[in-house]
Short mmCIF file of N, CA and C in Angstrom, two decimals:
data_model
loop_
_atom_site.label_atom_id
_atom_site.label_comp_id
_atom_site.label_asym_id
_atom_site.label_seq_id
_atom_site.Cartn_x
_atom_site.Cartn_y
_atom_site.Cartn_z
N MET Z 1 76.93 -71.31 -59.44
CA MET Z 1 75.81 -71.62 -59.54
C MET Z 1 75.12 -69.81 -60.07
N ILE Z 2 75.67 -68.64 -59.26
CA ILE Z 2 75.82 -67.59 -60.16
C ILE Z 2 76.35 -67.74 -61.42
N ARG Z 3 77.39 -68.02 -61.80
CA ARG Z 3 77.51 -68.58 -63.48
C ARG Z 3 77.06 -68.92 -64.51
N ILE Z 4 75.95 -70.20 -63.89
CA ILE Z 4 75.56 -70.71 -64.72
C ILE Z 4 74.63 -70.19 -65.39
N LEU Z 5 74.27 -69.05 -64.43
CA LEU Z 5 72.77 -68.46 -64.33
C LEU Z 5 73.19 -67.24 -65.71
N VAL Z 6 74.25 -66.59 -65.77
CA VAL Z 6 74.85 -65.21 -66.23
C VAL Z 6 75.47 -65.99 -68.17
N LEU Z 7 75.44 -67.19 -67.52
CA LEU Z 7 76.07 -68.50 -68.37
C LEU Z 7 74.61 -68.11 -69.93
N ALA Z 8 73.51 -69.17 -69.56
CA ALA Z 8 72.44 -69.31 -69.38
C ALA Z 8 72.14 -68.17 -70.30
N GLY Z 9 72.14 -66.81 -69.34
CA GLY Z 9 71.41 -65.52 -69.37
C GLY Z 9 71.77 -65.32 -71.05
N ALA Z 10 73.18 -65.14 -70.95
CA ALA Z 10 74.08 -65.14 -72.07
C ALA Z 10 74.22 -65.53 -73.27
N ALA Z 11 73.65 -66.90 -73.26
CA ALA Z 11 73.43 -68.25 -74.23
C ALA Z 11 72.21 -67.34 -75.21
N THR Z 12 71.05 -66.91 -74.19
CA THR Z 12 69.81 -66.34 -74.70
C THR Z 12 69.36 -64.90 -75.04
N LEU Z 13 70.10 -64.48 -74.93
CA LEU Z 13 70.24 -63.36 -74.67
C LEU Z 13 70.67 -62.97 -76.99
N SER Z 14 72.08 -63.94 -76.60
CA SER Z 14 72.89 -64.74 -78.13
C SER Z 14 71.49 -65.03 -78.96
N VAL Z 15 70.86 -66.04 -78.69
CA VAL Z 15 69.61 -66.97 -79.48
C VAL Z 15 68.73 -65.41 -80.00
N SER Z 16 69.13 -65.39 -78.90
CA SER Z 16 67.93 -63.87 -79.62
C SER Z 16 68.15 -62.79 -80.17
N LEU Z 17 69.28 -62.73 -79.82
CA LEU Z 17 69.64 -60.99 -81.31
C LEU Z 17 70.15 -62.13 -82.66
N ALA Z 18 70.29 -62.74 -83.11
CA ALA Z 18 70.54 -63.81 -84.34
C ALA Z 18 69.26 -63.63 -84.85
N CYS Z 19 68.32 -64.06 -83.96
CA CYS Z 19 66.77 -64.70 -84.20
C CYS Z 19 66.03 -62.85 -85.39
N ALA Z 20 66.78 -62.14 -84.05
CA ALA Z 20 65.93 -60.33 -85.09
C ALA Z 20 67.12 -60.28 -85.87
N GLN Z 21 66.34 -60.36 -86.96
CA GLN Z 21 66.94 -60.18 -87.96
C GLN Z 21 66.08 -59.44 -88.75
N GLU Z 22 66.65 -58.50 -90.74
CA GLU Z 22 65.76 -57.51 -90.74
C GLU Z 22 64.72 -58.37 -91.22
N PRO Z 23 63.59 -56.98 -91.27
CA PRO Z 23 62.23 -57.70 -91.76
C PRO Z 23 62.16 -58.43 -94.03
N ILE Z 24 63.50 -58.05 -94.30
CA ILE Z 24 64.04 -57.68 -95.59
C ILE Z 24 64.89 -58.97 -95.49
N VAL Z 25 65.49 -59.60 -94.59
CA VAL Z 25 65.86 -60.71 -94.96
C VAL Z 25 64.94 -62.38 -95.76
N GLY Z 26 65.43 -62.62 -96.21
CA GLY Z 26 64.27 -64.17 -96.72
C GLY Z 26 64.53 -64.57 -97.96
N THR Z 27 63.86 -65.22 -98.39
CA THR Z 27 63.87 -65.31 -100.03
C THR Z 27 62.08 -65.00 -100.51
N TRP Z 28 62.38 -64.63 -101.23
CA TRP Z 28 61.23 -63.61 -102.26
C TRP Z 28 61.57 -64.12 -103.68
N ARG Z 29 59.55 -64.32 -104.08
CA ARG Z 29 59.07 -64.46 -105.61
C ARG Z 29 59.50 -63.52 -106.62
N THR Z 30 60.20 -63.09 -107.49
CA THR Z 30 59.96 -62.30 -108.16
C THR Z 30 59.12 -62.17 -108.96
N ALA Z 31 58.82 -60.44 -110.24
CA ALA Z 31 57.78 -60.55 -110.91
C ALA Z 31 57.54 -61.51 -112.16
N SER Z 32 58.14 -61.92 -111.96
CA SER Z 32 59.29 -62.72 -113.23
C SER Z 32 59.25 -64.50 -113.09
N GLY Z 33 58.29 -64.48 -111.41
CA GLY Z 33 58.47 -65.86 -111.30
C GLY Z 33 59.67 -66.66 -110.68
N GLU Z 34 61.35 -66.36 -110.51
CA GLU Z 34 62.01 -66.43 -109.98
C GLU Z 34 61.90 -66.58 -108.27
N THR Z 35 63.24 -67.12 -107.90
CA THR Z 35 63.76 -66.81 -106.48
C THR Z 35 64.18 -66.42 -106.92
N ALA Z 36 64.56 -65.57 -105.75
CA ALA Z 36 65.64 -64.45 -104.81
C ALA Z 36 65.29 -64.32 -103.60
N GLN Z 37 66.89 -64.64 -103.14
CA GLN Z 37 67.28 -64.58 -101.58
C GLN Z 37 68.40 -63.45 -101.33
N ILE Z 38 67.54 -62.56 -100.83
CA ILE Z 38 68.08 -61.45 -99.62
C ILE Z 38 68.92 -62.08 -98.07
N ALA Z 39 70.20 -61.67 -98.44
CA ALA Z 39 70.66 -61.73 -97.11
C ALA Z 39 72.29 -60.28 -96.85
N PRO Z 40 72.27 -60.71 -95.06
CA PRO Z 40 72.90 -59.99 -94.89
C PRO Z 40 74.94 -60.23 -94.90
N CYS Z 41 74.96 -58.86 -96.18
CA CYS Z 41 76.03 -59.50 -96.77
C CYS Z 41 77.08 -57.74 -96.47
N GLY Z 42 77.74 -57.61 -96.04
CA GLY Z 42 78.81 -56.51 -95.53
C GLY Z 42 78.14 -55.65 -94.31
N SER Z 43 77.89 -54.51 -95.33
CA SER Z 43 77.07 -53.77 -94.64
C SER Z 43 75.65 -53.23 -94.67
N GLY Z 44 75.56 -54.47 -95.37
CA GLY Z 44 73.94 -53.78 -95.70
C GLY Z 44 73.12 -56.18 -96.12
N TYR Z 45 72.72 -55.47 -97.24
CA TYR Z 45 71.75 -56.82 -98.25
C TYR Z 45 72.38 -57.21 -99.86
N CYS Z 46 72.16 -58.35 -99.90
CA CYS Z 46 72.91 -59.13 -101.23
C CYS Z 46 71.82 -59.14 -101.24
N VAL Z 47 71.25 -58.60 -102.68
CA VAL Z 47 70.29 -59.72 -103.63
C VAL Z 47 70.54 -60.66 -104.75
N THR Z 48 70.50 -61.77 -104.95
CA THR Z 48 71.45 -63.52 -105.36
C THR Z 48 70.17 -64.01 -106.01
N LEU Z 49 69.62 -63.91 -107.12
CA LEU Z 49 68.81 -65.27 -107.84
C LEU Z 49 68.62 -66.61 -107.63
N LYS Z 50 67.81 -67.26 -107.18
CA LYS Z 50 68.14 -68.20 -107.10
C LYS Z 50 67.71 -69.78 -107.85
N THR Z 51 66.64 -69.09 -109.03
CA THR Z 51 66.07 -69.64 -109.71
C THR Z 51 66.65 -69.34 -110.79
N GLY Z 52 66.36 -69.80 -112.04
CA GLY Z 52 66.42 -69.26 -113.57
C GLY Z 52 67.27 -69.08 -114.18
N LYS Z 53 67.33 -68.16 -115.71
CA LYS Z 53 68.69 -68.23 -116.46
C LYS Z 53 69.95 -67.66 -115.25
N PHE Z 54 69.40 -66.54 -114.81
CA PHE Z 54 70.94 -66.21 -114.42
C PHE Z 54 70.66 -66.77 -112.51
N ALA Z 55 70.93 -68.13 -112.33
CA ALA Z 55 70.30 -68.48 -111.06
C ALA Z 55 72.10 -67.77 -110.66
N GLY Z 56 72.15 -67.62 -109.15
CA GLY Z 56 73.86 -67.95 -108.33
C GLY Z 56 74.45 -66.08 -108.37
N LYS Z 57 73.60 -65.05 -109.78
CA LYS Z 57 73.58 -63.77 -109.85
C LYS Z 57 73.94 -63.21 -109.60
N LYS Z 58 74.28 -62.22 -108.45
CA LYS Z 58 73.81 -60.96 -107.37
C LYS Z 58 73.36 -60.09 -108.15
N ILE Z 59 72.41 -60.06 -108.36
CA ILE Z 59 71.53 -58.31 -108.47
C ILE Z 59 71.26 -57.26 -108.16
N GLY Z 60 72.02 -57.16 -107.20
CA GLY Z 60 71.06 -55.81 -105.91
C GLY Z 60 71.92 -56.00 -104.44
N THR Z 61 72.36 -54.46 -104.36
CA THR Z 61 73.00 -54.71 -102.80
C THR Z 61 71.78 -53.98 -102.37
N LEU Z 62 71.53 -53.29 -101.42
CA LEU Z 62 70.89 -52.94 -100.45
C LEU Z 62 71.43 -52.41 -99.13
N ALA Z 63 70.91 -50.41 -98.41
CA ALA Z 63 71.28 -50.92 -96.99
C ALA Z 63 69.89 -50.34 -96.73
N GLY Z 64 69.42 -50.44 -95.07
CA GLY Z 64 68.47 -49.34 -94.91
C GLY Z 64 68.16 -50.70 -93.45
N THR Z 65 67.03 -50.11 -92.60
CA THR Z 65 66.76 -50.75 -92.44
C THR Z 65 64.57 -50.03 -91.85
N GLY Z 66 64.01 -50.84 -91.48
CA GLY Z 66 62.43 -51.55 -91.35
C GLY Z 66 61.69 -51.67 -92.06
N ALA Z 67 61.19 -50.70 -92.66
CA ALA Z 67 60.49 -50.84 -94.45
C ALA Z 67 61.12 -50.17 -95.85
N THR Z 68 62.00 -49.40 -96.02
CA THR Z 68 63.33 -48.45 -96.19
C THR Z 68 64.43 -49.08 -96.50
N TYR Z 69 64.44 -48.87 -98.40
CA TYR Z 69 66.29 -49.12 -98.59
C TYR Z 69 65.79 -48.80 -99.66
N ASP Z 70 67.57 -48.76 -100.15
CA ASP Z 70 68.15 -48.16 -100.92
C ASP Z 70 69.47 -48.97 -101.66
N GLY Z 71 70.33 -48.43 -102.80
CA GLY Z 71 71.27 -49.14 -103.16
C GLY Z 71 70.71 -48.95 -104.39
N GLU Z 72 71.56 -50.58 -105.13
CA GLU Z 72 71.62 -50.63 -106.26
C GLU Z 72 71.18 -52.02 -107.08
N ILE Z 73 70.78 -52.62 -107.64
CA ILE Z 73 69.59 -52.84 -108.73
C ILE Z 73 70.51 -52.94 -110.33
N THR Z 74 70.97 -54.66 -110.88
CA THR Z 74 71.55 -54.74 -112.09
C THR Z 74 70.39 -56.18 -112.71
N ASP Z 75 70.25 -55.41 -113.84
CA ASP Z 75 68.89 -55.76 -114.82
C ASP Z 75 69.89 -57.46 -114.99
N PRO Z 76 69.42 -58.62 -115.11
CA PRO Z 76 70.48 -59.77 -114.94
C PRO Z 76 70.60 -59.97 -116.85
N LYS Z 77 69.76 -59.49 -117.18
CA LYS Z 77 70.22 -59.30 -118.68
C LYS Z 77 71.15 -58.94 -119.58
N SER Z 78 70.18 -57.06 -118.84
CA SER Z 78 71.29 -56.60 -119.47
C SER Z 78 72.77 -56.13 -119.04
N ASP Z 79 72.77 -56.61 -117.53
CA ASP Z 79 73.99 -56.68 -116.67
C ASP Z 79 74.10 -54.97 -116.57
N LYS Z 80 73.20 -54.21 -116.47
CA LYS Z 80 73.67 -52.58 -116.76
C LYS Z 80 72.29 -52.32 -114.55
N THR Z 81 73.43 -51.15 -114.00
CA THR Z 81 72.84 -51.47 -112.98
C THR Z 81 72.42 -50.30 -112.66
N TYR Z 82 71.32 -49.84 -112.37
CA TYR Z 82 70.49 -48.69 -111.58
C TYR Z 82 71.17 -48.28 -109.95
N SER Z 83 70.23 -47.27 -109.92
CA SER Z 83 69.94 -46.83 -108.24
C SER Z 83 68.46 -47.57 -108.01
N GLY Z 84 69.03 -48.67 -106.87
CA GLY Z 84 68.11 -48.63 -106.87
C GLY Z 84 66.89 -48.74 -105.24
N SER Z 85 65.39 -49.41 -105.27
CA SER Z 85 65.50 -49.32 -103.30
C SER Z 85 64.26 -50.17 -103.29
N GLY Z 86 63.93 -50.73 -102.23
CA GLY Z 86 63.27 -51.41 -102.16
C GLY Z 86 62.42 -51.25 -100.62
N SER Z 87 60.53 -50.73 -100.94
CA SER Z 87 60.22 -51.36 -99.70
C SER Z 87 59.37 -52.07 -99.56
N LEU Z 88 58.89 -52.03 -97.94
CA LEU Z 88 59.06 -53.44 -97.41
C LEU Z 88 57.26 -53.26 -96.76
N SER Z 89 56.19 -53.82 -98.28
CA SER Z 89 54.37 -53.59 -96.27
C SER Z 89 54.30 -55.02 -96.84
N GLY Z 90 54.30 -54.90 -95.47
CA GLY Z 90 54.06 -56.65 -94.83
C GLY Z 90 54.13 -57.92 -95.51
N ASN Z 91 54.07 -58.67 -96.61
CA ASN Z 91 55.18 -60.08 -97.31
C ASN Z 91 55.32 -60.26 -98.38
N SER Z 92 54.77 -57.94 -98.62
CA SER Z 92 55.38 -57.63 -100.46
C SER Z 92 55.95 -56.34 -100.33
N LEU Z 93 57.57 -57.61 -101.34
CA LEU Z 93 58.16 -56.24 -101.11
C LEU Z 93 58.66 -55.21 -102.86
N LYS Z 94 58.06 -53.84 -102.48
CA LYS Z 94 58.42 -53.31 -103.56
C LYS Z 94 59.34 -52.47 -104.48
N MET Z 95 60.63 -53.26 -105.44
CA MET Z 95 61.33 -53.00 -105.80
C MET Z 95 61.54 -52.73 -106.92
N LYS Z 96 62.49 -51.39 -107.10
CA LYS Z 96 62.77 -49.79 -107.94
C LYS Z 96 63.94 -49.50 -108.11
N GLY Z 97 64.13 -49.69 -109.83
CA GLY Z 97 65.39 -49.71 -110.43
C GLY Z 97 64.95 -47.94 -110.52
N CYS Z 98 66.33 -46.92 -110.79
CA CYS Z 98 66.18 -45.51 -111.62
C CYS Z 98 67.23 -45.26 -112.39
N VAL Z 99 67.19 -44.67 -113.59
CA VAL Z 99 67.27 -43.95 -113.90
C VAL Z 99 68.06 -42.47 -113.62
N LEU Z 100 68.93 -41.89 -112.99
CA LEU Z 100 69.01 -40.46 -112.78
C LEU Z 100 68.41 -39.68 -111.52
N LYS Z 101 66.78 -41.79 -112.11
CA LYS Z 101 66.56 -41.05 -110.56
C LYS Z 101 65.27 -40.41 -111.25
N VAL Z 102 65.09 -40.97 -111.72
CA VAL Z 102 63.26 -39.73 -113.09
C VAL Z 102 63.11 -40.89 -113.81
N LEU Z 103 63.74 -41.30 -114.40
CA LEU Z 103 63.23 -43.09 -115.28
C LEU Z 103 63.14 -44.12 -114.70
N CYS Z 104 61.81 -44.49 -114.05
CA CYS Z 104 61.94 -45.68 -112.51
C CYS Z 104 61.31 -46.31 -113.35
N LYS Z 105 61.19 -47.91 -113.54
CA LYS Z 105 60.22 -49.31 -112.74
C LYS Z 105 61.25 -50.20 -111.87
N SER Z 106 59.36 -50.73 -111.65
CA SER Z 106 58.58 -51.01 -110.21
C SER Z 106 58.50 -52.25 -110.31
N GLN Z 107 58.95 -53.50 -109.45
CA GLN Z 107 57.59 -55.00 -109.21
C GLN Z 107 58.07 -55.00 -108.13
N THR Z 108 56.47 -55.79 -107.84
CA THR Z 108 56.72 -56.80 -106.56
C THR Z 108 56.85 -57.76 -106.32
N TRP Z 109 57.55 -57.51 -105.38
CA TRP Z 109 58.19 -59.65 -105.10
C TRP Z 109 57.65 -60.00 -103.76
N THR Z 110 56.79 -61.11 -103.27
CA THR Z 110 56.60 -61.65 -102.84
C THR Z 110 57.11 -62.97 -102.07
N ARG Z 111 57.05 -62.48 -100.81
CA ARG Z 111 58.01 -63.27 -99.54
C ARG Z 111 57.29 -64.19 -99.86
N LEU Z 112 58.34 -65.40 -99.57
CA LEU Z 112 58.12 -67.42 -99.89
C LEU Z 112 57.77 -68.07 -98.81
#
């Protein structure tokens, strides 16, 4: 009986931990109207386009927790990579790419 309770408790804990993912993980509508998927990969998160001309292309890697993430963002049109960041606020994700951390462009994505 004790063994069953311990196994049930372990199963419940593993399900709870699996559901407790970072808030950045999910599907997002980009500023250009395409869909991007942010998913765990390695020690951070990969950003991959799911729709549009560049569907399937990985356009970024981010690391962080909570509401602030840093990493690299790639412009799929020019294939140039910039230092990047993401700031999460509710269902909005402000993505920013910078050259030398001085010249920056940002756009806001919406959670789907």
